[in-house]
Each structure stands twice: as structure tokens, then as C-alpha cells.
Amino acid sequence: MKIKRRDFLKGAAGSMALLALDGQDARALTAPTLSPEALGILFDSTLCVGCNACMASCKDANDMPPDFTEGQDIWDKPVDLSPNTLNIIKKFTSGTGETKDAESDGYAFIKMQCLHCVDPSCVTACPVSALLKDKDTGIVTYHKHACIGCRYCQVACPYNVPKFDFNHIYPVIVKCQLCDHLIAEDKTPACCSVCPTGAALFGKVVDLKVETERRQRMVPGTIYKYPVKSLDSGLTLKNAAPEYVPHVYGEKELGGTQVMFMSAVSFDKFALPDFPDKSFASTSNSIQGAIYTGMIFPLAVLAGLMFIVKKNTQQEETKTAEKEKDNKEENHE
Ligand code: SF4
Ligand code: SF4
Ligand code: SF4
């Protein structure tokens, strides 16, 4: 059997070109950058008084039923996000729990909801695009008619946000949509619009980041104006600046989130995970790119081998046909 080197290389090069293209496509899926119009929430734990008005308002605005948590005799007192609760205020306490925003013998509040990640793992994991990130507002929304109920988004979310609601004939995923129905009417998300202290503050992410920088520069104990409801509401309250931890959670974690947090106690007290800056979604894209690139050589070899087998088979078929022809001619003679 003789294989021309030129034929072999042609087959291998074709395979390589196709695979190299796939590799480029995988690498092209780089982490998205935030649109200047992206919307978000700044939660300042030092301003939160734990009144839970944001939780009640969230339920009202999103038509969510009350939660009856087993073992609790208080009506609608959820302990975590659930299919009925898109927004929850949790409390950190230590020791005697007497002093607000103190790590020892103190307490502090944290607001949990969908963080509307800049590069959301739930969107990347969903095989049918039932979760989408708006290219302008950056809001991550769920679309029940596309959902096949695989729950990959639940597994993929690093903040354990999406919940599966079995109380429907076709179960659905439930999570905060940043009150996009209110934003569409030029209104403020329900949790921010009722927050009496400005702890939950709505605005464009770029402007919220400027606000976080302003707060980081504040002199502890000095009185400053704090915007309430949204950055452009025109409403302000005066407060003495606390001593913020020098970290805005969500500014960089996993590529950043559009819901960000400021606090006077470290974020591990709220069990917010210590994540790297790079998102899981972009890490998986890099690995995918590397796998595609790494597979070029072995698959090119495979393509070459297939070419050889095909050529062998063709030659064997030709030889068999020639033999049969010779036998027939001999029999005629
Ligand atoms: S917090 Fe979870 S559900 Fe929300 S956008 Fe990020 S990955 Fe998706
Ligand atoms: S933005 Fe709307 S849905 Fe999300 S936590 Fe606030 S009130 Fe609830
Ligand atoms: S409404 Fe504001 S102050 Fe009250 S619990 Fe919610 S975030 Fe805190």
C-alpha cells in the first residue's frame, strides 16, 4: 500500500483547519464587559436597620406567596431564599450581639437576592437559553417557556440563588429579575423604593461604583449625605460615616456583580464566599478553548488514520474486483 504524502497532509490539514476554527470560537467566548447602561443595587449593611420592609415589598411587587418555614410559628419569616422568597435580610450576630456593625459582641444585616453577575454562570450553564442577560441593562432574566427543568442553573450559580418551584404543573425556576417590570415603567425596584434608610440603593452600576468610592473615602464619625431609594431620586438622609471594610463585595468577585455590598464587618461574617476575580464562565471557556486547541493534533492524526483505512479499503475492493474478473475470464477459457 502506498500513501502519497501530499494526500495525507491535505486530509490532516482539512481536519486541523476545522478544529482550529472551533478552538477560535471557544476562545472568542470571552467574559462580557459591563454596559455603561447596566443597572444594579448597592446594599450598604451599615445603613440597614433590619426592618424587612424590602422583603415585604418584594413579595408584593412580584406577587409571591408567604413562606411557612417548618418549625417556625411566625407567619412569613423565611430563613433563606426560596421559591416564595426572592429577597432576604439575614442577620450576623456574635457574642452578646449588642453593638451594631461590630464583629465582637455585635450584629449586622445582609441582603441576599440574585446578584446579576456580569458574567453569569447560570446563563452559561442553561442549555436552552432560558436564562438571558440583557445586553444593555445587564439584568439576568428567566424565561419559563424555554425552560426544560434541567436545573443546571441551580447547580451553576455560585451564590445558590435560583430555586426550583415544584408547586406548578410544570415546575419553574424562581429568582430576582431586578423588578424589570417596574424598571420598564421607569420605576425603582420595590426593595429600594421602600427602604427607609437608603441601605438598598438603585442606580446605574457605573454611578453606584462612584458612590462606593465616595463612601470609602469618608472620615469615620463625620456626617455625610446618603442618597435614598435611587441615586437620582433627589432624596437624601444624613448619617455619621462608619468605618467601612476596605472592600466592596461584588466589584471584582467572579468578574463582578451588579448587586454590590459595603459593610463595616468583613464579608466572611455573612458567609459571602471568597471568590477569585475571574468568572467560572470565562474559566470554563478558556479550558474549552485549550481542549479544542489540544485536540487538534490527536484528531488530525485520527483523520490521517481514517484516510489510510479508507484508501486501504478502496485498494482491497479494487484488488478483489480484478481477481473476480480474472477468475471469470479463466472460467470462460
Ligand atoms: S447570582 Fe446566580 S442566578 Fe444570579 S446572575 Fe449570578 S449566577 Fe445567575
Ligand atoms: S429587585 Fe425586585 S425582585 Fe429583586 S430583590 Fe428587589 S424587590 Fe425583590
Ligand atoms: S428595607 Fe432597607 S433597612 Fe429595611 S431591611 Fe430592607 S434594606 Fe434593611
Short mmCIF file of C-alpha atoms and ligand atoms in Angstrom, two decimals:
data_model
loop_
_atom_site.label_atom_id
_atom_site.label_comp_id
_atom_site.label_asym_id
_atom_site.label_seq_id
_atom_site.Cartn_x
_atom_site.Cartn_y
_atom_site.Cartn_z
CA MET A 1 0.00 0.00 0.00
CA LYS A 2 1.32 3.43 -0.93
CA ILE A 3 0.03 6.66 0.54
CA LYS A 4 1.13 9.84 -1.14
CA ARG A 5 2.45 12.25 1.49
CA ARG A 6 0.67 15.15 -0.22
CA ASP A 7 -2.74 13.37 0.09
CA PHE A 8 -2.16 12.60 3.76
CA LEU A 9 -1.21 16.19 4.58
CA LYS A 10 -4.20 17.54 2.66
CA GLY A 11 -6.61 15.39 4.74
CA ALA A 12 -4.89 16.26 8.00
CA ALA A 13 -4.77 19.98 7.19
CA GLY A 14 -8.51 19.98 6.46
CA SER A 15 -9.22 18.47 9.86
CA MET A 16 -6.87 20.91 11.54
CA ALA A 17 -8.50 23.92 9.87
CA LEU A 18 -11.96 22.84 11.04
CA LEU A 19 -10.81 22.17 14.56
CA ALA A 20 -8.72 25.33 14.77
CA LEU A 21 -11.87 27.23 13.82
CA ASP A 22 -13.77 25.55 16.68
CA GLY A 23 -10.94 26.45 19.04
CA GLN A 24 -11.12 30.10 17.98
CA ASP A 25 -14.89 30.08 18.51
CA ALA A 26 -14.45 28.73 22.01
CA ARG A 27 -11.80 31.32 22.88
CA ALA A 28 -13.95 34.08 21.35
CA LEU A 29 -16.45 33.48 24.17
CA THR A 30 -14.55 35.82 26.43
CA ALA A 31 -16.02 37.34 29.59
CA PRO A 32 -18.55 40.05 28.72
CA THR A 33 -17.85 43.61 29.74
CA LEU A 34 -20.39 45.70 31.57
CA SER A 35 -22.55 48.06 29.52
CA PRO A 36 -22.48 51.71 30.72
CA GLU A 37 -26.27 51.41 31.00
CA ALA A 38 -26.07 48.40 33.33
CA LEU A 39 -28.35 48.70 36.36
CA GLY A 40 -27.78 47.45 39.87
CA ILE A 41 -28.22 47.81 43.60
CA LEU A 42 -25.76 48.93 46.26
CA PHE A 43 -26.54 47.39 49.63
CA ASP A 44 -24.84 49.25 52.48
CA SER A 45 -25.05 46.99 55.53
CA THR A 46 -24.17 49.86 57.88
CA LEU A 47 -27.41 51.65 56.92
CA CYS A 48 -29.70 48.62 57.22
CA VAL A 49 -31.86 48.51 60.34
CA GLY A 50 -33.35 45.08 59.63
CA CYS A 51 -36.92 46.35 59.25
CA ASN A 52 -37.64 43.80 56.46
CA ALA A 53 -39.74 46.34 54.53
CA CYS A 54 -37.76 45.38 51.41
CA MET A 55 -38.79 41.73 51.82
CA ALA A 56 -42.48 42.56 52.15
CA SER A 57 -42.34 44.99 49.24
CA CYS A 58 -40.51 42.45 47.06
CA LYS A 59 -43.26 39.90 47.68
CA ASP A 60 -45.95 42.42 46.93
CA ALA A 61 -44.34 43.68 43.71
CA ASN A 62 -43.65 40.17 42.44
CA ASP A 63 -46.86 38.51 43.57
CA MET A 64 -45.07 35.98 45.77
CA PRO A 65 -46.93 33.95 48.40
CA PRO A 66 -45.85 33.93 52.06
CA ASP A 67 -43.35 31.35 53.31
CA PHE A 68 -44.25 28.96 56.10
CA THR A 69 -40.93 27.67 57.34
CA GLU A 70 -41.22 24.37 59.23
CA GLY A 71 -40.64 24.68 62.97
CA GLN A 72 -41.41 28.41 62.96
CA ASP A 73 -44.60 29.77 64.39
CA ILE A 74 -44.16 33.22 62.82
CA TRP A 75 -46.01 33.89 59.57
CA ASP A 76 -43.77 34.59 56.56
CA LYS A 77 -40.40 34.50 58.32
CA PRO A 78 -38.23 32.71 55.76
CA VAL A 79 -34.72 31.69 56.76
CA ASP A 80 -33.33 31.75 53.23
CA LEU A 81 -34.18 32.40 49.60
CA SER A 82 -36.89 30.00 48.47
CA PRO A 83 -39.41 29.55 45.65
CA ASN A 84 -41.55 32.09 47.55
CA THR A 85 -38.77 34.50 48.59
CA LEU A 86 -36.64 36.42 46.09
CA ASN A 87 -35.05 38.73 48.64
CA ILE A 88 -34.00 38.08 52.22
CA ILE A 89 -32.40 40.06 55.02
CA LYS A 90 -30.13 37.88 57.16
CA LYS A 91 -28.52 38.79 60.47
CA PHE A 92 -24.99 38.14 61.66
CA THR A 93 -24.57 38.10 65.46
CA SER A 94 -21.59 37.43 67.69
CA GLY A 95 -21.25 37.13 71.46
CA THR A 96 -23.78 39.30 73.26
CA GLY A 97 -24.87 40.81 69.93
CA GLU A 98 -25.18 44.29 71.44
CA THR A 99 -23.31 46.59 69.08
CA LYS A 100 -24.39 47.37 65.52
CA ASP A 101 -21.71 46.69 62.88
CA ALA A 102 -19.24 45.20 65.37
CA GLU A 103 -17.56 41.86 64.74
CA SER A 104 -17.30 41.11 68.51
CA ASP A 105 -20.48 41.19 70.60
CA GLY A 106 -22.19 42.78 67.63
CA TYR A 107 -24.64 42.30 64.80
CA ALA A 108 -25.08 43.34 61.18
CA PHE A 109 -27.51 42.70 58.33
CA ILE A 110 -27.01 41.42 54.80
CA LYS A 111 -29.47 41.40 51.88
CA MET A 112 -29.44 38.36 49.62
CA GLN A 113 -31.00 38.13 46.16
CA CYS A 114 -29.78 37.40 42.63
CA LEU A 115 -26.57 39.39 42.22
CA HIS A 116 -27.00 39.81 38.44
CA CYS A 117 -23.45 38.68 37.70
CA VAL A 118 -21.52 40.45 34.96
CA ASP A 119 -20.61 37.00 33.54
CA PRO A 120 -23.38 34.79 34.94
CA SER A 121 -22.72 31.06 35.29
CA CYS A 122 -26.48 30.36 35.22
CA VAL A 123 -26.72 31.81 31.70
CA THR A 124 -23.67 29.86 30.52
CA ALA A 125 -24.96 26.60 32.04
CA CYS A 126 -28.50 26.81 30.63
CA PRO A 127 -28.61 24.59 27.50
CA VAL A 128 -31.76 26.23 26.07
CA SER A 129 -31.20 29.94 26.79
CA ALA A 130 -34.00 30.09 29.35
CA LEU A 131 -31.76 32.49 31.28
CA LEU A 132 -30.65 35.60 29.44
CA LYS A 133 -28.52 38.60 30.28
CA ASP A 134 -29.77 41.85 28.76
CA LYS A 135 -27.00 43.46 26.73
CA ASP A 136 -27.87 46.98 27.92
CA THR A 137 -29.22 46.72 31.48
CA GLY A 138 -27.25 43.55 32.29
CA ILE A 139 -30.31 42.19 34.13
CA VAL A 140 -30.34 38.38 34.19
CA THR A 141 -33.88 37.15 33.48
CA TYR A 142 -35.51 33.73 33.48
CA HIS A 143 -37.94 32.66 30.72
CA LYS A 144 -40.17 29.80 31.82
CA HIS A 145 -41.45 28.88 28.34
CA ALA A 146 -37.94 27.96 27.21
CA CYS A 147 -37.02 26.10 30.43
CA ILE A 148 -36.77 22.29 30.26
CA GLY A 149 -36.39 21.90 34.04
CA CYS A 150 -32.85 20.51 33.97
CA ARG A 151 -31.84 22.75 36.92
CA TYR A 152 -28.30 23.24 35.57
CA CYS A 153 -28.60 26.93 36.52
CA GLN A 154 -29.17 25.95 40.15
CA VAL A 155 -26.01 23.89 40.21
CA ALA A 156 -24.00 26.52 38.32
CA CYS A 157 -24.91 29.58 40.41
CA PRO A 158 -22.02 30.32 42.78
CA TYR A 159 -24.37 32.15 45.15
CA ASN A 160 -27.02 29.42 45.37
CA VAL A 161 -29.73 31.79 44.17
CA PRO A 162 -32.10 30.07 41.69
CA LYS A 163 -34.78 27.97 43.39
CA PHE A 164 -36.97 25.34 41.77
CA ASP A 165 -40.68 25.79 42.41
CA PHE A 166 -42.42 22.41 42.35
CA ASN A 167 -45.82 23.97 43.07
CA HIS A 168 -46.60 24.25 39.36
CA ILE A 169 -47.69 21.59 36.88
CA TYR A 170 -44.52 22.48 35.01
CA PRO A 171 -42.02 23.44 37.75
CA VAL A 172 -40.20 26.72 37.21
CA ILE A 173 -37.02 28.41 38.36
CA VAL A 174 -37.53 31.39 40.62
CA LYS A 175 -35.11 34.27 41.21
CA CYS A 176 -35.00 38.07 41.43
CA GLN A 177 -35.32 39.75 38.00
CA LEU A 178 -34.33 43.15 39.44
CA CYS A 179 -38.01 44.14 39.18
CA ASP A 180 -37.54 44.56 35.42
CA HIS A 181 -41.31 45.02 35.09
CA LEU A 182 -41.07 48.15 37.29
CA ILE A 183 -37.89 49.39 35.59
CA ALA A 184 -39.74 49.11 32.24
CA GLU A 185 -42.24 51.62 33.69
CA ASP A 186 -39.40 53.89 34.77
CA LYS A 187 -39.91 52.91 38.40
CA THR A 188 -37.43 51.85 41.09
CA PRO A 189 -37.14 48.18 42.14
CA ALA A 190 -39.56 47.54 45.00
CA CYS A 191 -36.92 46.72 47.63
CA CYS A 192 -35.07 50.02 47.05
CA SER A 193 -38.18 52.17 46.72
CA VAL A 194 -39.38 51.27 50.25
CA CYS A 195 -36.05 51.11 52.07
CA PRO A 196 -36.33 53.93 54.62
CA THR A 197 -32.59 54.35 55.17
CA GLY A 198 -31.11 54.06 51.69
CA ALA A 199 -29.43 50.76 52.63
CA ALA A 200 -30.75 49.31 49.37
CA LEU A 201 -29.95 51.86 46.68
CA PHE A 202 -30.77 51.57 42.97
CA GLY A 203 -28.81 53.10 40.10
CA LYS A 204 -26.50 52.56 37.15
CA VAL A 205 -23.62 50.31 38.12
CA VAL A 206 -21.03 52.87 36.97
CA ASP A 207 -22.61 55.53 39.21
CA LEU A 208 -23.01 53.13 42.13
CA LYS A 209 -19.29 52.42 41.86
CA VAL A 210 -18.55 56.15 42.11
CA GLU A 211 -20.77 56.20 45.24
CA THR A 212 -18.85 53.28 46.78
CA GLU A 213 -15.59 55.17 46.18
CA ARG A 214 -17.05 58.26 47.87
CA ARG A 215 -18.08 56.18 50.89
CA GLN A 216 -14.66 54.52 51.08
CA ARG A 217 -13.09 57.99 51.35
CA MET A 218 -15.44 59.16 54.15
CA VAL A 219 -13.93 60.03 57.52
CA PRO A 220 -15.50 57.76 60.18
CA GLY A 221 -17.73 59.73 62.58
CA THR A 222 -18.20 62.67 60.17
CA ILE A 223 -21.74 63.47 58.95
CA TYR A 224 -22.44 62.95 55.23
CA LYS A 225 -25.46 62.92 52.96
CA TYR A 226 -26.58 59.49 51.74
CA PRO A 227 -28.97 59.10 48.79
CA VAL A 228 -32.18 57.15 49.43
CA LYS A 229 -34.17 54.86 47.04
CA SER A 230 -32.09 55.59 43.93
CA LEU A 231 -29.07 57.70 43.06
CA ASP A 232 -31.23 60.11 41.07
CA SER A 233 -34.23 60.30 43.46
CA GLY A 234 -33.04 63.61 44.92
CA LEU A 235 -33.78 62.22 48.39
CA THR A 236 -31.00 62.11 50.97
CA LEU A 237 -30.51 61.35 54.66
CA LYS A 238 -27.67 62.49 56.88
CA ASN A 239 -25.58 59.89 58.70
CA ALA A 240 -22.28 59.62 60.52
CA ALA A 241 -19.89 57.64 58.35
CA PRO A 242 -18.93 54.23 59.71
CA GLU A 243 -15.55 52.58 59.32
CA TYR A 244 -16.10 50.55 56.19
CA VAL A 245 -14.01 47.46 55.49
CA PRO A 246 -11.80 48.41 52.51
CA HIS A 247 -13.59 46.08 50.13
CA VAL A 248 -16.72 46.39 48.02
CA TYR A 249 -18.07 42.88 47.60
CA GLY A 250 -19.19 42.25 44.04
CA GLU A 251 -16.88 44.81 42.48
CA LYS A 252 -14.49 42.09 41.31
CA GLU A 253 -15.69 38.69 42.57
CA LEU A 254 -16.03 36.25 39.65
CA GLY A 255 -15.84 39.10 37.15
CA GLY A 256 -18.14 41.35 39.19
CA THR A 257 -21.81 41.54 40.08
CA GLN A 258 -24.35 44.31 39.53
CA VAL A 259 -25.59 43.98 43.10
CA MET A 260 -22.73 45.15 45.35
CA PHE A 261 -22.20 45.28 49.09
CA MET A 262 -20.50 47.60 51.59
CA SER A 263 -20.09 46.78 55.26
CA ALA A 264 -18.24 47.56 58.46
CA VAL A 265 -17.80 43.86 59.25
CA SER A 266 -15.86 41.52 56.99
CA PHE A 267 -17.89 39.73 54.36
CA ASP A 268 -16.99 36.26 55.59
CA LYS A 269 -19.22 37.01 58.61
CA PHE A 270 -22.15 36.98 56.18
CA ALA A 271 -20.88 33.75 54.58
CA LEU A 272 -20.29 35.56 51.29
CA PRO A 273 -17.77 33.33 49.51
CA ASP A 274 -14.19 34.46 48.94
CA PHE A 275 -14.12 34.13 45.15
CA PRO A 276 -11.34 34.93 42.65
CA ASP A 277 -11.74 37.81 40.21
CA LYS A 278 -12.17 35.61 37.14
CA SER A 279 -15.65 34.22 36.48
CA PHE A 280 -16.31 30.48 36.33
CA ALA A 281 -17.92 31.00 32.93
CA SER A 282 -14.78 32.58 31.39
CA THR A 283 -12.56 29.97 33.08
CA SER A 284 -14.65 27.21 31.52
CA ASN A 285 -14.40 28.97 28.13
CA SER A 286 -10.60 29.10 28.44
CA ILE A 287 -10.50 25.41 29.29
CA GLN A 288 -12.83 24.66 26.39
CA GLY A 289 -10.54 26.65 24.09
CA ALA A 290 -7.48 24.80 25.40
CA ILE A 291 -9.18 21.43 24.93
CA TYR A 292 -10.13 22.27 21.36
CA THR A 293 -6.60 23.51 20.64
CA GLY A 294 -5.06 20.50 22.36
CA MET A 295 -7.29 18.17 20.38
CA ILE A 296 -6.09 19.45 17.01
CA PHE A 297 -3.05 17.19 16.87
CA PRO A 298 -4.66 13.92 18.04
CA LEU A 299 -7.72 14.50 15.84
CA ALA A 300 -5.54 15.34 12.86
CA VAL A 301 -3.76 12.00 13.44
CA LEU A 302 -7.18 10.34 13.64
CA ALA A 303 -8.22 11.99 10.38
CA GLY A 304 -4.99 10.71 8.78
CA LEU A 305 -5.63 7.18 10.02
CA MET A 306 -9.20 7.29 8.70
CA PHE A 307 -7.82 8.42 5.35
CA ILE A 308 -5.39 5.48 5.36
CA VAL A 309 -8.12 2.97 6.26
CA LYS A 310 -10.38 4.36 3.52
CA LYS A 311 -7.57 4.15 0.97
CA ASN A 312 -6.76 0.59 2.09
CA THR A 313 -10.39 -0.42 1.76
CA GLN A 314 -10.62 1.11 -1.72
CA GLN A 315 -7.43 -0.71 -2.81
CA GLU A 316 -8.69 -4.01 -1.36
CA GLU A 317 -12.01 -3.57 -3.18
CA THR A 318 -10.17 -2.86 -6.46
CA LYS A 319 -7.93 -5.92 -6.00
CA THR A 320 -10.94 -8.17 -5.22
CA ALA A 321 -12.81 -6.86 -8.29
CA GLU A 322 -9.74 -7.50 -10.50
CA LYS A 323 -9.37 -11.04 -9.09
CA GLU A 324 -13.05 -11.82 -9.74
CA LYS A 325 -12.68 -10.51 -13.30
CA ASP A 326 -9.57 -12.72 -13.88
CA ASN A 327 -11.39 -15.79 -12.45
CA LYS A 328 -14.36 -15.20 -14.77
CA GLU A 329 -12.09 -14.86 -17.81
CA GLU A 330 -10.20 -18.09 -16.82
CA ASN A 331 -13.53 -19.98 -16.46
CA HIS A 332 -14.65 -18.82 -19.92
CA GLU A 333 -11.42 -20.10 -21.42
S1 SF4 B 1 -26.27 35.23 41.20
FE1 SF4 B 1 -26.61 33.19 40.33
S2 SF4 B 1 -28.66 33.32 39.40
FE2 SF4 B 1 -27.97 35.44 39.74
S3 SF4 B 1 -26.95 36.03 37.79
FE3 SF4 B 1 -25.34 35.24 39.16
S4 SF4 B 1 -25.19 33.06 38.55
FE4 SF4 B 1 -27.17 33.80 37.79
S1 SF4 B 2 -35.11 43.96 42.74
FE1 SF4 B 2 -37.27 43.40 42.97
S2 SF4 B 2 -37.29 41.16 42.81
FE2 SF4 B 2 -35.17 41.78 43.24
S3 SF4 B 2 -34.95 41.71 45.44
FE3 SF4 B 2 -35.53 43.83 44.95
S4 SF4 B 2 -37.78 43.83 45.07
FE4 SF4 B 2 -37.17 41.70 45.00
S1 SF4 B 3 -35.86 47.95 53.86
FE1 SF4 B 3 -33.79 48.74 53.96
S2 SF4 B 3 -33.36 48.99 56.13
FE2 SF4 B 3 -35.19 47.69 55.99
S3 SF4 B 3 -34.33 45.60 55.97
FE3 SF4 B 3 -34.51 46.16 53.84
S4 SF4 B 3 -32.52 47.00 53.31
FE4 SF4 B 3 -32.63 46.96 55.55
#
